[in-house]
JSON list of C-alpha atoms in Angstrom, two decimals:
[
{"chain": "A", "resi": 1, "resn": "UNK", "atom": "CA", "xyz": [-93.68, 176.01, 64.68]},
{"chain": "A", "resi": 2, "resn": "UNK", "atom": "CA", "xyz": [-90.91, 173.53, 64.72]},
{"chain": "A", "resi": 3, "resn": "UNK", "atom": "CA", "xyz": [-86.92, 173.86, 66.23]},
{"chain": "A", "resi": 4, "resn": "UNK", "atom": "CA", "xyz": [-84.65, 173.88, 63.40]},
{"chain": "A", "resi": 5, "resn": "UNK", "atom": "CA", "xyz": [-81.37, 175.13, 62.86]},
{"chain": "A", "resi": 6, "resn": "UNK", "atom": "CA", "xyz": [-81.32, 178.68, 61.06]},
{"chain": "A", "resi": 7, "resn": "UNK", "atom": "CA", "xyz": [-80.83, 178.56, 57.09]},
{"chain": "A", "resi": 8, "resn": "UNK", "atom": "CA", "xyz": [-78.17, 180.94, 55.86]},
{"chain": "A", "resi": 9, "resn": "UNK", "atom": "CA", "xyz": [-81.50, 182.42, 54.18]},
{"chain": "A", "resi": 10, "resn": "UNK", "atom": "CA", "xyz": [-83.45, 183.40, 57.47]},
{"chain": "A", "resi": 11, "resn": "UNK", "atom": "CA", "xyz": [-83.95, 186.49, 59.34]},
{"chain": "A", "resi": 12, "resn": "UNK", "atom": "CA", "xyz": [-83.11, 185.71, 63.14]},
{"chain": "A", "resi": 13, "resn": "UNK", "atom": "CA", "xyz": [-84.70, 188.14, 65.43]},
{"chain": "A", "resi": 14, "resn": "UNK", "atom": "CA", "xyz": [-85.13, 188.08, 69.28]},
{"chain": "A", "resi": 15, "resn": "UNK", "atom": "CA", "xyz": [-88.68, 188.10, 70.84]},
{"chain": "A", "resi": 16, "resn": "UNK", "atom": "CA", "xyz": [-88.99, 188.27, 74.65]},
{"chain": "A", "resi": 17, "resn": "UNK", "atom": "CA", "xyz": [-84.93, 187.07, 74.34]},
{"chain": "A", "resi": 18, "resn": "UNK", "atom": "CA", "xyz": [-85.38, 184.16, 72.92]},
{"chain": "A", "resi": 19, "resn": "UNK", "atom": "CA", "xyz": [-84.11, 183.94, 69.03]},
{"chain": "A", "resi": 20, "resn": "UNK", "atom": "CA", "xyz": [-86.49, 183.16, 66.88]},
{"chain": "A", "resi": 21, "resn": "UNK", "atom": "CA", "xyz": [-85.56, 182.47, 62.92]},
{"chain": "A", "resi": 22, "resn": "UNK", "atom": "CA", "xyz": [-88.75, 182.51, 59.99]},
{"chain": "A", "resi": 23, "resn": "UNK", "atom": "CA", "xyz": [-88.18, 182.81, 56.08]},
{"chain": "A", "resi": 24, "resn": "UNK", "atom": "CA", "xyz": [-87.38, 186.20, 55.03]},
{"chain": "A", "resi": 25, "resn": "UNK", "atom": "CA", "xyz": [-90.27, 186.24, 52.50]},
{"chain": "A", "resi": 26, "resn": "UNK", "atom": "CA", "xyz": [-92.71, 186.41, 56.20]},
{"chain": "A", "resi": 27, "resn": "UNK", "atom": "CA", "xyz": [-90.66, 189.33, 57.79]},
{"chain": "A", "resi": 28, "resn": "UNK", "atom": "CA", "xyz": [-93.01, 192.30, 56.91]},
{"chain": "A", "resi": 29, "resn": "UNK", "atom": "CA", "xyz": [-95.62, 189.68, 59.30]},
{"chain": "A", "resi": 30, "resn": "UNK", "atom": "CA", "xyz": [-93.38, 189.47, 61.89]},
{"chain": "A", "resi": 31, "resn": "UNK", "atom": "CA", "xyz": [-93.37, 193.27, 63.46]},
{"chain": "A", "resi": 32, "resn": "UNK", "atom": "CA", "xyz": [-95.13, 193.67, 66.84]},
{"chain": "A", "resi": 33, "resn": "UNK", "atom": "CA", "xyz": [-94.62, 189.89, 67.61]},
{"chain": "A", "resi": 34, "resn": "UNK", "atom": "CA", "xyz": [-94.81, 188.64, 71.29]},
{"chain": "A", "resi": 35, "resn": "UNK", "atom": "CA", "xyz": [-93.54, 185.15, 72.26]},
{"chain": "A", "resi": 36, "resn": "UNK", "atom": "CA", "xyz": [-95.69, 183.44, 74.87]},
{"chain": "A", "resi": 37, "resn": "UNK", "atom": "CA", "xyz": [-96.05, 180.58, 76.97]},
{"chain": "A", "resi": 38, "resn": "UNK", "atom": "CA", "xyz": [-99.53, 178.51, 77.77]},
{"chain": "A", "resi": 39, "resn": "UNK", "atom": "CA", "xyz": [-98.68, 177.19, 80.74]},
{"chain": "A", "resi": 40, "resn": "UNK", "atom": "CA", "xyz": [-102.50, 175.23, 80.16]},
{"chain": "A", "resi": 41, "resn": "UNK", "atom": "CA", "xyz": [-101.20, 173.39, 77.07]},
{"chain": "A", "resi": 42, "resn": "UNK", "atom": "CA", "xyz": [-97.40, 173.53, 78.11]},
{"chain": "A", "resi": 43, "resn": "UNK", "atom": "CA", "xyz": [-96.92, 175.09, 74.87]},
{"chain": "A", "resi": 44, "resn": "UNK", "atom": "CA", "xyz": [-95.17, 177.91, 72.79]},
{"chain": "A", "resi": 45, "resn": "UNK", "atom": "CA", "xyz": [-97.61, 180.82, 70.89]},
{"chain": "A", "resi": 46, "resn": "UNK", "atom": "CA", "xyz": [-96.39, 184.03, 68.39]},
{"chain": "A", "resi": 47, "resn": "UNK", "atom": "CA", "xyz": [-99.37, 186.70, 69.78]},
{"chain": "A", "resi": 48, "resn": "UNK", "atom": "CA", "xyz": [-99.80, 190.04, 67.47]},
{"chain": "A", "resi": 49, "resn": "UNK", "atom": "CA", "xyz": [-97.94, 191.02, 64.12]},
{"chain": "A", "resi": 50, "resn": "UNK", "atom": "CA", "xyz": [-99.87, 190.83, 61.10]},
{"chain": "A", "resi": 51, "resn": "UNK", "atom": "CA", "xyz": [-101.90, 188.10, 59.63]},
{"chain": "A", "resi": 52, "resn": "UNK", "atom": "CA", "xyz": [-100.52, 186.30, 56.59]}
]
């Protein structure tokens, strides 16, 4: 994962409500997606959805 701005390309969805934007080629891997925090690592993690 990185923090980019959005390209005019991406699909921008919210997840736990924080906006979260990924190529629309991925979208059909996105569904069921939860957005989580490791408070262990201090770090960010996309739990579920389907593997690419």
């Amino acid at each position: 994962m990185s923090l980019e701005e959005p390209q005019p390309q991406d699909v921008i969805i919210e997840i736990n409500q924080i906006k979260v934007a990924f190529a629309a080629n991925i979208e059909e891997y996105t569904r069921d997606l939860v957005f989580d925090y490791i408070p262990e690592s201090g770090s960010f993690t996309l739990l579920g959805g389907s593997s690419c």
